[in-house]
Structures are given as structure tokens and as C-alpha cells.
CSV table of C-alpha atoms in Angstrom, one decimal:
chain,number,residue,atom,x,y,z
A,171,MET,CA,-0.3,-61.3,35.4
A,172,PHE,CA,2.7,-60.9,32.9
A,173,ARG,CA,1.1,-57.7,31.5
A,174,PHE,CA,0.8,-56.3,35.0
A,175,LEU,CA,4.5,-57.1,35.8
A,176,LYS,CA,5.6,-55.6,32.5
A,177,ARG,CA,3.7,-52.3,33.1
A,178,LEU,CA,4.9,-52.2,36.7
A,179,ALA,CA,8.5,-52.6,35.6
A,180,ILE,CA,8.2,-49.9,32.9
A,181,LYS,CA,6.5,-47.6,35.3
A,182,TYR,CA,9.3,-48.0,37.9
A,183,ALA,CA,12.0,-47.5,35.3
A,184,MET,CA,10.4,-44.4,33.7
A,185,ARG,CA,10.7,-42.6,37.1
A,186,LYS,CA,14.2,-41.9,35.9
A,187,PRO,CA,14.1,-41.6,32.2
A,188,ALA,CA,17.4,-41.1,30.3
A,189,PRO,CA,18.1,-37.8,28.6
A,190,ASP,CA,18.1,-37.5,24.8
A,191,ARG,CA,21.9,-37.6,24.8
A,192,ILE,CA,23.6,-40.1,27.0
A,193,PRO,CA,27.2,-39.2,27.9
A,194,LEU,CA,29.7,-41.9,26.9
A,195,SER,CA,33.1,-40.3,27.0
A,196,ASP,CA,33.1,-37.5,29.6
A,197,MET,CA,33.9,-39.6,32.7
A,198,GLU,CA,32.7,-36.9,35.1
A,199,ARG,CA,29.3,-37.0,33.5
A,200,VAL,CA,29.4,-40.8,33.0
A,201,ARG,CA,29.9,-41.4,36.7
A,202,GLN,CA,26.8,-39.3,37.4
A,203,ARG,CA,24.5,-41.5,35.3
A,204,ASP,CA,21.5,-43.2,37.0
A,205,TYR,CA,18.6,-43.5,34.6
A,206,PHE,CA,16.8,-45.9,32.4
A,207,VAL,CA,15.9,-46.5,28.7
A,208,VAL,CA,12.9,-48.7,28.1
A,209,THR,CA,12.1,-50.3,24.8
A,210,PHE,CA,9.8,-53.1,23.7
A,211,GLY,CA,8.7,-54.8,20.6
A,212,PRO,CA,8.0,-58.2,19.0
A,213,GLU,CA,10.2,-61.2,19.7
A,214,GLY,CA,13.8,-60.7,18.5
A,215,ASP,CA,13.4,-56.9,18.3
A,216,ARG,CA,12.9,-55.5,21.7
A,217,GLN,CA,14.1,-52.1,20.6
A,218,ARG,CA,11.3,-51.4,18.2
A,219,PHE,CA,9.4,-49.0,20.5
A,220,LEU,CA,11.1,-46.4,22.7
A,221,VAL,CA,9.0,-45.4,25.7
A,222,ARG,CA,8.8,-41.7,26.3
A,223,GLN,CA,5.8,-41.5,28.7
A,224,VAL,CA,3.7,-43.8,30.8
A,225,LEU,CA,-0.1,-43.2,30.3
A,226,PRO,CA,-3.0,-44.6,32.2
A,227,GLU,CA,-4.2,-46.5,29.1
A,228,GLY,CA,-0.7,-47.4,27.7
A,229,PHE,CA,2.5,-45.8,26.6
A,230,SER,CA,3.6,-43.0,24.2
A,231,GLY,CA,6.9,-42.9,22.4
A,232,LEU,CA,8.7,-43.6,19.1
A,233,TRP,CA,8.1,-46.6,16.9
A,234,PHE,CA,11.2,-47.3,14.7
A,235,LEU,CA,10.5,-48.2,11.1
A,236,GLY,CA,12.6,-51.0,9.7
A,237,GLU,CA,16.3,-51.1,10.6
A,238,THR,CA,16.8,-47.4,10.0
A,239,SER,CA,16.8,-44.5,12.4
A,240,ASN,CA,13.4,-43.3,11.0
A,241,SER,CA,10.6,-43.3,13.6
A,242,GLU,CA,7.1,-42.0,14.2
A,243,GLU,CA,5.2,-41.1,17.3
A,244,ARG,CA,2.8,-43.8,18.5
A,245,THR,CA,0.7,-44.7,21.5
A,246,ILE,CA,0.8,-48.4,22.5
A,247,PRO,CA,-2.2,-49.7,24.6
A,248,ASN,CA,-1.5,-51.8,27.7
A,249,SER,CA,-3.2,-54.8,26.0
A,250,ASP,CA,-0.4,-55.0,23.4
A,251,LEU,CA,2.2,-55.7,26.1
A,252,ASP,CA,1.1,-59.4,25.8
A,253,ASN,CA,2.6,-59.4,22.3
A,254,TYR,CA,5.9,-57.6,23.1
A,255,GLU,CA,9.1,-58.3,24.9
A,256,VAL,CA,10.5,-55.6,27.2
A,257,LEU,CA,14.1,-54.5,27.4
A,258,ILE,CA,15.2,-52.1,30.3
A,259,THR,CA,18.7,-50.7,30.2
A,260,HIS,CA,20.0,-49.1,33.4
A,261,TYR,CA,22.8,-46.6,32.8
A,262,PHE,CA,24.4,-46.6,36.2
A,263,GLY,CA,27.8,-44.9,36.4
A,264,GLU,CA,30.1,-46.6,33.9
A,265,LEU,CA,27.8,-49.6,33.6
A,266,GLU,CA,25.0,-50.5,31.2
A,267,ILE,CA,22.8,-53.2,33.0
A,268,ARG,CA,20.2,-54.8,30.8
A,269,TYR,CA,17.1,-56.5,32.0
A,270,SER,CA,15.1,-58.7,29.6
A,271,ARG,CA,12.4,-59.9,32.1
A,272,ALA,CA,10.1,-57.6,34.1
A,273,SER,CA,10.2,-59.8,37.2
A,274,GLU,CA,14.0,-59.8,37.2
A,275,PHE,CA,14.0,-56.0,37.0
A,276,ILE,CA,11.5,-55.5,39.8
A,277,LEU,CA,13.3,-57.9,42.1
A,278,LYS,CA,16.8,-56.6,41.5
A,279,HIS,CA,15.7,-53.0,41.5
A,280,PHE,CA,14.0,-53.5,44.9
A,281,PHE,CA,17.3,-54.8,46.4
A,282,ARG,CA,19.4,-52.2,44.5
A,283,TYR,CA,21.2,-54.9,42.7
A,284,GLU,CA,23.1,-52.4,40.5
A,285,TYR,CA,25.5,-51.5,43.4
A,286,LEU,CA,27.0,-55.1,43.3
A,287,PRO,CA,28.2,-55.0,39.7
A,288,TYR,CA,29.1,-51.4,40.1
A,289,ALA,CA,31.4,-52.1,43.1
A,290,ARG,CA,32.9,-55.1,41.2
A,291,GLU,CA,33.5,-53.0,38.1
A,292,ARG,CA,35.2,-50.2,40.1
A,293,LEU,CA,37.4,-52.7,42.0
A,294,GLY,CA,38.3,-54.5,38.8
A,295,ARG,CA,39.1,-51.2,37.1
A,296,TYR,CA,41.2,-50.1,40.0
A,297,PHE,CA,43.5,-53.1,39.8
A,298,PHE,CA,43.4,-53.0,36.0
A,299,ASN,CA,44.6,-49.4,36.0
A,300,ARG,CA,47.6,-50.4,38.2
A,301,ARG,CA,48.8,-52.8,35.6
A,302,THR,CA,51.3,-51.9,32.9
A,303,LEU,CA,49.8,-52.7,29.5
A,304,ASP,CA,52.4,-54.3,27.3
A,305,GLU,CA,52.6,-53.4,23.6
A,306,LYS,CA,51.8,-56.4,21.5
A,307,ARG,CA,54.1,-57.5,18.6
A,308,ARG,CA,53.0,-56.5,15.1
A,309,ILE,CA,52.7,-60.1,14.0
A,310,HIS,CA,50.5,-60.9,17.0
A,311,VAL,CA,48.1,-58.1,16.1
A,312,LEU,CA,48.0,-59.1,12.4
A,313,ARG,CA,47.2,-62.7,13.2
A,314,MET,CA,44.5,-61.6,15.6
A,315,MET,CA,42.9,-59.5,12.9
A,316,LEU,CA,43.0,-62.4,10.5
A,317,ASP,CA,41.4,-64.7,13.0
A,318,SER,CA,38.6,-62.2,13.8
A,319,HIS,CA,37.9,-61.9,10.0
A,320,LEU,CA,37.7,-65.6,9.6
A,321,SER,CA,35.3,-65.9,12.6
A,322,ASP,CA,33.0,-63.3,10.9
A,323,ASN,CA,33.7,-60.8,13.7
A,324,PRO,CA,36.2,-58.4,12.0
A,325,LEU,CA,38.0,-55.7,13.9
A,326,ARG,CA,37.1,-52.4,12.2
A,327,SER,CA,39.2,-49.8,14.1
A,328,VAL,CA,42.1,-49.2,16.4
A,329,MET,CA,39.6,-49.1,19.3
A,330,ASP,CA,38.3,-52.6,18.3
A,331,ILE,CA,41.9,-53.9,18.3
A,332,MET,CA,42.6,-52.5,21.8
A,333,SER,CA,39.3,-53.8,23.2
A,334,GLU,CA,40.2,-57.3,21.8
A,335,LEU,CA,43.7,-57.1,23.4
A,336,TYR,CA,42.9,-55.5,26.7
A,337,GLY,CA,39.2,-55.6,27.2
A,338,PRO,CA,36.8,-52.7,27.5
A,339,ARG,CA,38.6,-51.2,30.5
A,340,TRP,CA,41.5,-49.9,28.4
A,341,SER,CA,39.7,-46.6,27.6
A,342,HIS,CA,40.1,-45.5,31.2
A,343,HIS,CA,43.6,-46.7,31.7
A,344,PRO,CA,46.4,-44.1,32.4
A,345,GLN,CA,48.3,-45.5,29.3
A,346,GLN,CA,45.2,-45.3,27.0
A,347,LEU,CA,46.4,-42.4,24.9
A,348,GLN,CA,49.9,-43.7,24.5
A,349,LEU,CA,48.7,-47.1,23.5
A,350,TYR,CA,46.1,-45.7,21.1
A,351,ARG,CA,48.8,-43.8,19.2
A,352,TYR,CA,51.0,-46.9,19.2
A,353,TYR,CA,48.4,-49.1,17.6
A,354,GLU,CA,47.3,-46.2,15.3
A,355,LEU,CA,50.9,-46.2,13.9
A,356,MET,CA,50.8,-50.0,13.6
A,357,VAL,CA,47.6,-49.9,11.6
A,358,ASN,CA,49.1,-47.3,9.3
A,359,SER,CA,52.1,-49.5,8.8
A,360,PHE,CA,49.8,-52.4,7.9
A,361,ILE,CA,48.1,-50.2,5.3
A,362,GLU,CA,51.4,-49.1,3.8
A,363,ALA,CA,52.4,-52.7,3.5
A,364,ALA,CA,49.1,-53.6,1.9
A,365,GLU,CA,48.2,-56.0,4.7
A,366,LEU,CA,45.2,-53.8,5.6
A,367,THR,CA,42.9,-51.6,3.5
A,368,ARG,CA,40.7,-48.7,4.3
A,369,THR,CA,36.9,-49.1,3.8
A,370,GLN,CA,34.6,-46.4,2.4
A,371,GLN,CA,33.5,-45.7,6.0
A,372,ASN,CA,37.1,-45.1,7.0
A,373,GLY,CA,37.3,-48.4,8.8
A,374,ILE,CA,39.9,-51.1,8.3
A,375,GLU,CA,39.8,-54.6,7.0
A,376,ILE,CA,42.2,-57.4,6.3
A,377,ALA,CA,43.8,-57.7,2.9
A,378,PRO,CA,45.1,-60.8,1.1
A,379,GLN,CA,48.7,-59.7,1.6
A,380,ALA,CA,48.3,-60.4,5.3
A,381,ILE,CA,48.2,-64.1,4.6
A,382,ASN,CA,51.6,-63.9,2.7
A,383,THR,CA,53.1,-62.0,5.6
A,384,LEU,CA,52.0,-64.6,8.1
A,385,ASP,CA,53.1,-67.5,5.9
A,386,ALA,CA,56.5,-65.9,5.5
A,387,TYR,CA,56.8,-65.4,9.3
A,388,ASN,CA,55.7,-69.0,10.0
A,389,GLU,CA,58.2,-70.3,7.5
A,390,GLU,CA,61.0,-68.2,9.1
A,391,GLU,CA,59.9,-69.5,12.6
A,392,ARG,CA,60.1,-73.1,11.3
A,393,ARG,CA,63.6,-72.5,9.9
A,394,HIS,CA,64.7,-70.8,13.1
A,395,GLY,CA,63.3,-73.7,15.1
A,396,GLY,CA,65.1,-76.3,12.9
A,397,THR,CA,68.4,-74.4,13.2
A,398,MET,CA,68.0,-74.2,17.0
A,399,SER,CA,67.2,-77.9,17.1
A,400,ILE,CA,70.4,-78.7,15.1
A,401,GLN,CA,72.4,-76.5,17.4
A,402,ARG,CA,71.1,-78.2,20.5
A,403,TRP,CA,72.0,-81.6,19.1
A,404,MET,CA,75.5,-80.4,18.2
A,405,LEU,CA,75.9,-79.1,21.7
A,406,ILE,CA,74.8,-82.4,23.2
A,407,VAL,CA,77.2,-84.4,20.8
A,408,THR,CA,80.0,-82.0,21.6
A,409,ALA,CA,79.4,-82.4,25.3
A,410,MET,CA,79.4,-86.2,25.0
A,411,VAL,CA,82.6,-86.1,23.0
A,412,GLY,CA,84.2,-83.9,25.6
A,413,ILE,CA,83.2,-86.2,28.4
A,414,ALA,CA,84.6,-89.2,26.6
A,415,THR,CA,87.9,-87.3,25.9
A,416,ALA,CA,88.1,-86.3,29.5
A,417,ILE,CA,87.7,-89.9,30.7
A,418,GLN,CA,90.4,-91.1,28.3
A,419,ALA,CA,92.8,-88.3,29.4
A,420,TYR,CA,92.2,-89.1,33.0
A,421,GLY,CA,93.1,-92.7,32.3
A,422,VAL,CA,96.3,-91.7,30.7
A,423,LEU,CA,97.4,-89.1,33.3
A,424,PHE,CA,96.3,-91.2,36.3
A,425,PRO,CA,97.0,-94.9,35.4
A,426,PRO,CA,95.8,-97.4,38.0
A,427,ALA,CA,98.5,-98.4,40.6
A,428,PRO,CA,100.0,-101.9,40.0
A,429,GLU,CA,98.7,-104.6,42.3
A,430,ALA,CA,101.1,-105.8,45.0
A,431,VAL,CA,102.2,-109.5,44.6
A,432,ILE,CA,102.4,-111.5,47.8
A,433,SER,CA,104.9,-114.3,47.7
A,434,PRO,CA,103.9,-117.6,49.4
A,435,LEU,CA,105.9,-118.5,52.5
A,436,ASP,CA,108.3,-121.3,52.3
């Protein structure tokens, strides 16, 4: 039963196979996307085999060797589907919708489910593009980069920084070029200050100097906070002294009227 559902799902998807090169940046071509990439493989590696053609006895395509891009042409029989997990990726406009279960794909494909997230994405992007994206402070970006490094999910490029700050929709925002140049300059300033370094792959990574910069900033913030606290207390004390002085001055300028003495009748 499961083998039948997997083959049926793959057969449906391969009616619209993706081209060899999938457009990612040309928005006019991206919005015309409506095709599928089908892969399957052992548990934990669904992208081992790339389906190219559906055959009566199985599937032909590319079997990827190891974790490299090297591959060889193979034919996988239908019976082997019992041992493999299927992953179907639907490139639909700006979306990449992934299905990891054959039954889920068949059901949602029948009801044209892709139009729901597509409409939601287009509506969300419309409102997002109407927002003004504020430029973040240098210290905020540096702290974010340190936090991402400590969480073992480092930011490697300007685009990673912008995606972390604004989400994936920034690349289609009217300000995207202006903001990219701004953060590119910021990254270069980090590198000049030895707070970031360039990797051999021309990426970026946090440097030890960043901790010194953040510690110095935090210390300055604490000092500033202490100064402001003292100033607030001095203001309160000054106000209290002023109120007490005003009360005393009022008593001097406007003494209470003497009480009238009533003589007893004879």
C-alpha cells in the first residue's frame, strides 16, 4: 500500500519536472515557477536519488555518492521504495513547498493546497514591502553575530545578517539594495576594527575582539545608568528641598491671622 502511494505521488509530481537550472533571483522567472523536484533515499537522506524519469518497472535518475556533488546514473526498481523515504519539493512562484509523505502530497495536490500558502505569502510580502525597514545599530548587529556564533548557527554573510534581522522577505523589499550596502559597510567596519575576520571562502566570522567591544559597551552603559540614577535622585532631593523651602516661605509671608478674643459679659 505504501509503495503504491509513493509511486503514485512520484508519478503525479513528475508530470511537471523541474528544469536543470531553477531560477532563484530573476523575479519574473521565479513567479512563473510551477514544477517539482523528487528525491528519495534511506532514512535521514531523502536527497540521495534524484528522479529523472518514471519507468514501468521503477525510476531512472542520479544517485549521489557520499556528501559530494558526484553522482552516477542508476535505475531504482519499484520494490526498493519500501526502503526509501520520499521528498517532493514543489517550486510554486516564490515558494518552495516540501512534502515528506506521499499521502500528504496526493491529498494536498488534489485540492491545490499550494494556492493557500502562496496567497498568504503574497499578502504578507505586500504588507512587508510597505514597511520602512529601520537600520539597526552597530552594537546590536555585533551582539547578534556573537549570539549566533555561540548557538552554533553562525552568520556567514551580509545576506545572513539581513535575513536574521528582517526575515527572508527582505530580498524583495524596495529598500533591499540600500540596506544591503549599509550592512556591507558595517561588516567592513567590523573587519577593520578586528571584530570580524574573513574566512578562506570569503565569508565572515566573529573574532575575539568582538567580546572586548561588547564588554566595553556594557560597562559604559552601566556607568551611564549609574550616572542617570544619581541625577534622578538629586532631582528628587532638590524638588523636596524646594517644596520644603516654599512651605517655609509661605509661612513667613502669610502668617496666620490672630484669633479674636471674646470678653465675657459683666
